[in-house]
Every structure is written in C-alpha cells, then in structure tokens.
Amino acid sequence: MLKGIDPLLTPDLLKVLAEMGHDDAVLLADANFTAMRLAAGKPVLHLPGSSMLRAVQAVASVLPLASDVESPVAFMQVSGTTPPYRSGLQREVLDMLQPSLLPGQQPESIERFAFYERVQSIYAIVLTGELQPFGNFILRKGVIGENLRP
C-alpha cells in the first residue's frame, strides 16, 4: 500500500499512467466495450468490480488533464441521440471532472463509430465493470509544472 494513492489504482495501472507522455490518452471503457478487438497491441487493464465513476475518480486523482486542447475529455455519444444529450452516467462523470477543466475547455461528445476510430490513437484501455452502455471516456494527459493545474 502507498499513502495518498487510491487503492483502486493497481500497480499495473499506475505503471501505464506514469509511462504515458503529454497528450497521450487513456480510454476508460464500460464492460460492454470491444476492448480486445480494438486494443491492437495496446495495454488493456481490468478493473472488473469498478463502476465508471469510481474508476474515473481514481485515474483523475493522479492524471493531469491536458491544458493545451479544447477538449481533454471525450465520451461516446449514446446512439440514436443528438448532442447535447448525455446519459445519467455521462452527466455524473462529467460533473465530477468539471473542476479539472480550465476555462474554455469542454468535454467532447463523439459519435460511436468515430469514437472507435479515436481509440486507434490512444495509449491504453482500462476496462471497468460498468454495465451502463455508452459509458466510455477518453482522458488526455497533460503536464505538471509551474502555473499549471495540479
């Protein structure tokens, strides 16, 4: 055990998050996500008993969000809806992340198949136990430095 580190963050997950560089992205995916097909050699880590909100809270506790982009957070749009529709889970997660966004930054809603395309450029996938469909979030890593958010 480590002091101050969320116990949900496994050693393997901490390693992957630490290895990520500026502007690399991590996908936190629901249990329905086709992670193994889309991984294409990327690390896939499992948090099978975790809800999405809990997983995002844990990852966000150690991962600085990118400050140099308009949307450091992206989420999969619910099929059959148009923005700005957000599911209850999406609203809950985005509300939790809102204090980490800088003025002018907004989460990006991405259509399902475009989201799958975006996954091709991510660094790693964290597959949670979340059962709510379309509960998938991409977080872009920023930097820690003087005059930047923690």
PDB file of C-alpha atoms in Angstrom:
ATOM      1  CA  MET A   1       0.000   0.000   0.000  1.00  0.00           C
ATOM      2  CA  LEU A   2       1.054   3.566  -0.661  1.00  0.00           C
ATOM      3  CA  LYS A   3      -0.106   6.638   1.223  1.00  0.00           C
ATOM      4  CA  GLY A   4      -2.261   9.008  -0.748  1.00  0.00           C
ATOM      5  CA  ILE A   5      -2.758   6.638  -3.696  1.00  0.00           C
ATOM      6  CA  ASP A   6      -6.295   5.462  -4.417  1.00  0.00           C
ATOM      7  CA  PRO A   7      -6.348   1.696  -3.677  1.00  0.00           C
ATOM      8  CA  LEU A   8      -8.263   1.081  -6.929  1.00  0.00           C
ATOM      9  CA  LEU A   9      -5.115   2.033  -8.837  1.00  0.00           C
ATOM     10  CA  THR A  10      -3.310  -1.274  -9.336  1.00  0.00           C
ATOM     11  CA  PRO A  11       0.475  -1.388  -9.762  1.00  0.00           C
ATOM     12  CA  ASP A  12       0.000  -2.193 -13.471  1.00  0.00           C
ATOM     13  CA  LEU A  13      -2.382   0.726 -13.962  1.00  0.00           C
ATOM     14  CA  LEU A  14      -0.079   3.147 -12.124  1.00  0.00           C
ATOM     15  CA  LYS A  15       2.809   1.989 -14.317  1.00  0.00           C
ATOM     16  CA  VAL A  16       0.853   2.605 -17.525  1.00  0.00           C
ATOM     17  CA  LEU A  17      -0.367   6.028 -16.379  1.00  0.00           C
ATOM     18  CA  ALA A  18       3.188   7.007 -15.407  1.00  0.00           C
ATOM     19  CA  GLU A  19       4.571   5.834 -18.769  1.00  0.00           C
ATOM     20  CA  MET A  20       2.103   7.953 -20.718  1.00  0.00           C
ATOM     21  CA  GLY A  21       3.513  11.164 -22.119  1.00  0.00           C
ATOM     22  CA  HIS A  22       1.976  14.579 -22.690  1.00  0.00           C
ATOM     23  CA  ASP A  23      -1.082  14.322 -24.962  1.00  0.00           C
ATOM     24  CA  ASP A  24      -1.254  10.516 -24.709  1.00  0.00           C
ATOM     25  CA  ALA A  25      -4.784   9.362 -23.936  1.00  0.00           C
ATOM     26  CA  VAL A  26      -6.305   6.605 -21.862  1.00  0.00           C
ATOM     27  CA  LEU A  27      -9.731   5.069 -22.502  1.00  0.00           C
ATOM     28  CA  LEU A  28     -11.858   4.122 -19.518  1.00  0.00           C
ATOM     29  CA  ALA A  29     -14.352   1.696 -21.006  1.00  0.00           C
ATOM     30  CA  ASP A  30     -17.547   0.076 -19.816  1.00  0.00           C
ATOM     31  CA  ALA A  31     -17.883  -3.708 -19.558  1.00  0.00           C
ATOM     32  CA  ASN A  32     -19.638  -3.840 -22.952  1.00  0.00           C
ATOM     33  CA  PHE A  33     -16.780  -2.188 -24.857  1.00  0.00           C
ATOM     34  CA  THR A  34     -14.985  -4.220 -27.536  1.00  0.00           C
ATOM     35  CA  ALA A  35     -11.633  -3.575 -25.898  1.00  0.00           C
ATOM     36  CA  MET A  36      -9.747  -6.657 -27.040  1.00  0.00           C
ATOM     37  CA  ARG A  37     -10.693  -6.192 -30.702  1.00  0.00           C
ATOM     38  CA  LEU A  38      -9.764  -2.501 -30.707  1.00  0.00           C
ATOM     39  CA  ALA A  39      -6.685  -2.741 -28.475  1.00  0.00           C
ATOM     40  CA  ALA A  40      -4.336  -3.627 -31.361  1.00  0.00           C
ATOM     41  CA  GLY A  41      -1.425  -4.357 -29.038  1.00  0.00           C
ATOM     42  CA  LYS A  42      -2.170  -1.562 -26.587  1.00  0.00           C
ATOM     43  CA  PRO A  43      -2.232  -2.383 -22.858  1.00  0.00           C
ATOM     44  CA  VAL A  44      -5.657  -3.472 -21.593  1.00  0.00           C
ATOM     45  CA  LEU A  45      -6.054  -3.294 -17.827  1.00  0.00           C
ATOM     46  CA  HIS A  46      -9.055  -4.690 -15.960  1.00  0.00           C
ATOM     47  CA  LEU A  47     -10.992  -3.180 -13.063  1.00  0.00           C
ATOM     48  CA  PRO A  48     -13.900  -5.673 -13.194  1.00  0.00           C
ATOM     49  CA  GLY A  49     -15.646  -4.664  -9.971  1.00  0.00           C
ATOM     50  CA  SER A  50     -15.437  -0.939 -10.535  1.00  0.00           C
ATOM     51  CA  SER A  51     -18.102   1.475 -11.650  1.00  0.00           C
ATOM     52  CA  MET A  52     -17.104   4.054 -14.245  1.00  0.00           C
ATOM     53  CA  LEU A  53     -17.429   6.947 -11.821  1.00  0.00           C
ATOM     54  CA  ARG A  54     -15.152   5.230  -9.304  1.00  0.00           C
ATOM     55  CA  ALA A  55     -12.566   4.344 -11.983  1.00  0.00           C
ATOM     56  CA  VAL A  56     -12.514   7.892 -13.388  1.00  0.00           C
ATOM     57  CA  GLN A  57     -12.170   9.331  -9.869  1.00  0.00           C
ATOM     58  CA  ALA A  58      -9.181   7.078  -9.187  1.00  0.00           C
ATOM     59  CA  VAL A  59      -7.433   7.793 -12.502  1.00  0.00           C
ATOM     60  CA  ALA A  60      -8.144  11.537 -12.318  1.00  0.00           C
ATOM     61  CA  SER A  61      -6.571  11.635  -8.853  1.00  0.00           C
ATOM     62  CA  VAL A  62      -3.135  11.058 -10.423  1.00  0.00           C
ATOM     63  CA  LEU A  63      -3.540  12.028 -14.109  1.00  0.00           C
ATOM     64  CA  PRO A  64      -3.289  15.721 -15.024  1.00  0.00           C
ATOM     65  CA  LEU A  65      -5.619  16.647 -17.892  1.00  0.00           C
ATOM     66  CA  ALA A  66      -4.159  18.336 -20.968  1.00  0.00           C
ATOM     67  CA  SER A  67      -4.312  22.118 -20.697  1.00  0.00           C
ATOM     68  CA  ASP A  68      -3.401  22.892 -24.310  1.00  0.00           C
ATOM     69  CA  VAL A  69      -6.506  21.458 -26.006  1.00  0.00           C
ATOM     70  CA  GLU A  70     -10.143  22.490 -26.140  1.00  0.00           C
ATOM     71  CA  SER A  71     -11.401  19.043 -25.079  1.00  0.00           C
ATOM     72  CA  PRO A  72      -9.122  16.962 -22.824  1.00  0.00           C
ATOM     73  CA  VAL A  73     -12.116  14.710 -22.078  1.00  0.00           C
ATOM     74  CA  ALA A  74     -14.155  12.863 -24.697  1.00  0.00           C
ATOM     75  CA  PHE A  75     -17.080  10.482 -24.310  1.00  0.00           C
ATOM     76  CA  MET A  76     -19.044   8.154 -26.557  1.00  0.00           C
ATOM     77  CA  GLN A  77     -22.326   9.658 -27.732  1.00  0.00           C
ATOM     78  CA  VAL A  78     -25.362   7.492 -26.986  1.00  0.00           C
ATOM     79  CA  SER A  79     -26.533   6.010 -30.314  1.00  0.00           C
ATOM     80  CA  GLY A  80     -29.830   7.352 -31.585  1.00  0.00           C
ATOM     81  CA  THR A  81     -29.460  10.692 -29.794  1.00  0.00           C
ATOM     82  CA  THR A  82     -28.028  14.032 -30.762  1.00  0.00           C
ATOM     83  CA  PRO A  83     -25.839  16.287 -28.663  1.00  0.00           C
ATOM     84  CA  PRO A  84     -26.238  17.713 -26.099  1.00  0.00           C
ATOM     85  CA  TYR A  85     -27.963  14.546 -24.807  1.00  0.00           C
ATOM     86  CA  ARG A  86     -25.984  12.864 -22.021  1.00  0.00           C
ATOM     87  CA  SER A  87     -26.946   9.748 -20.073  1.00  0.00           C
ATOM     88  CA  GLY A  88     -27.146   9.882 -16.293  1.00  0.00           C
ATOM     89  CA  LEU A  89     -23.750   8.179 -16.045  1.00  0.00           C
ATOM     90  CA  GLN A  90     -22.188  10.613 -18.515  1.00  0.00           C
ATOM     91  CA  ARG A  91     -23.559  13.597 -16.587  1.00  0.00           C
ATOM     92  CA  GLU A  92     -22.272  12.169 -13.305  1.00  0.00           C
ATOM     93  CA  VAL A  93     -18.746  11.533 -14.619  1.00  0.00           C
ATOM     94  CA  LEU A  94     -18.528  14.839 -16.483  1.00  0.00           C
ATOM     95  CA  ASP A  95     -19.767  16.755 -13.427  1.00  0.00           C
ATOM     96  CA  MET A  96     -17.036  15.092 -11.369  1.00  0.00           C
ATOM     97  CA  LEU A  97     -14.374  16.066 -13.963  1.00  0.00           C
ATOM     98  CA  GLN A  98     -15.640  19.637 -14.474  1.00  0.00           C
ATOM     99  CA  PRO A  99     -13.419  21.195 -11.755  1.00  0.00           C
ATOM    100  CA  SER A 100     -10.357  19.760 -13.559  1.00  0.00           C
ATOM    101  CA  LEU A 101     -11.207  21.584 -16.798  1.00  0.00           C
ATOM    102  CA  LEU A 102      -9.781  25.019 -17.473  1.00  0.00           C
ATOM    103  CA  PRO A 103     -11.970  27.957 -18.519  1.00  0.00           C
ATOM    104  CA  GLY A 104     -12.994  27.442 -22.144  1.00  0.00           C
ATOM    105  CA  GLN A 105     -12.466  23.677 -22.095  1.00  0.00           C
ATOM    106  CA  GLN A 106     -15.457  21.432 -22.748  1.00  0.00           C
ATOM    107  CA  PRO A 107     -15.914  17.648 -22.934  1.00  0.00           C
ATOM    108  CA  GLU A 108     -16.297  16.344 -26.479  1.00  0.00           C
ATOM    109  CA  SER A 109     -19.193  14.098 -27.478  1.00  0.00           C
ATOM    110  CA  ILE A 110     -18.066  11.640 -30.176  1.00  0.00           C
ATOM    111  CA  GLU A 111     -20.374   9.516 -32.334  1.00  0.00           C
ATOM    112  CA  ARG A 112     -19.954   5.780 -31.651  1.00  0.00           C
ATOM    113  CA  PHE A 113     -18.064   4.751 -34.799  1.00  0.00           C
ATOM    114  CA  ALA A 114     -15.926   7.909 -34.751  1.00  0.00           C
ATOM    115  CA  PHE A 115     -15.155   7.043 -31.113  1.00  0.00           C
ATOM    116  CA  TYR A 116     -13.904   3.606 -32.224  1.00  0.00           C
ATOM    117  CA  GLU A 117     -11.636   5.399 -34.729  1.00  0.00           C
ATOM    118  CA  ARG A 118     -10.321   7.688 -31.992  1.00  0.00           C
ATOM    119  CA  VAL A 119      -9.464   4.627 -29.892  1.00  0.00           C
ATOM    120  CA  GLN A 120      -6.865   3.688 -32.521  1.00  0.00           C
ATOM    121  CA  SER A 121      -4.665   6.535 -31.267  1.00  0.00           C
ATOM    122  CA  ILE A 122      -4.984   6.008 -27.513  1.00  0.00           C
ATOM    123  CA  TYR A 123      -2.197   4.671 -25.302  1.00  0.00           C
ATOM    124  CA  ALA A 124      -4.115   2.177 -23.142  1.00  0.00           C
ATOM    125  CA  ILE A 125      -7.570   0.851 -22.284  1.00  0.00           C
ATOM    126  CA  VAL A 126      -8.934   0.414 -18.768  1.00  0.00           C
ATOM    127  CA  LEU A 127     -11.876  -1.991 -18.894  1.00  0.00           C
ATOM    128  CA  THR A 128     -14.194  -1.434 -15.925  1.00  0.00           C
ATOM    129  CA  GLY A 129     -17.169  -3.375 -14.616  1.00  0.00           C
ATOM    130  CA  GLU A 130     -19.564  -0.567 -15.593  1.00  0.00           C
ATOM    131  CA  LEU A 131     -22.753  -2.043 -17.076  1.00  0.00           C
ATOM    132  CA  GLN A 132     -24.252   1.198 -18.411  1.00  0.00           C
ATOM    133  CA  PRO A 133     -23.899   1.152 -22.220  1.00  0.00           C
ATOM    134  CA  PHE A 134     -22.055   4.075 -23.848  1.00  0.00           C
ATOM    135  CA  GLY A 135     -20.148   4.644 -20.594  1.00  0.00           C
ATOM    136  CA  ASN A 136     -16.791   5.220 -22.309  1.00  0.00           C
ATOM    137  CA  PHE A 137     -14.437   8.136 -21.646  1.00  0.00           C
ATOM    138  CA  ILE A 138     -11.101   9.228 -23.089  1.00  0.00           C
ATOM    139  CA  LEU A 139      -8.808  11.353 -20.916  1.00  0.00           C
ATOM    140  CA  ARG A 140      -5.823  13.184 -22.465  1.00  0.00           C
ATOM    141  CA  LYS A 141      -2.801  13.528 -20.242  1.00  0.00           C
ATOM    142  CA  GLY A 142      -1.286  16.922 -19.626  1.00  0.00           C
ATOM    143  CA  VAL A 143       1.808  18.040 -17.783  1.00  0.00           C
ATOM    144  CA  ILE A 144       2.566  19.047 -14.239  1.00  0.00           C
ATOM    145  CA  GLY A 145       4.541  22.250 -13.988  1.00  0.00           C
ATOM    146  CA  GLU A 146       4.681  25.774 -12.697  1.00  0.00           C
ATOM    147  CA  ASN A 147       1.487  27.775 -13.284  1.00  0.00           C
ATOM    148  CA  LEU A 148      -0.420  24.697 -14.481  1.00  0.00           C
ATOM    149  CA  ARG A 149      -3.278  22.981 -12.703  1.00  0.00           C
ATOM    150  CA  PRO A 150      -2.308  20.135 -10.364  1.00  0.00           C
TER     151      PRO A 150
END
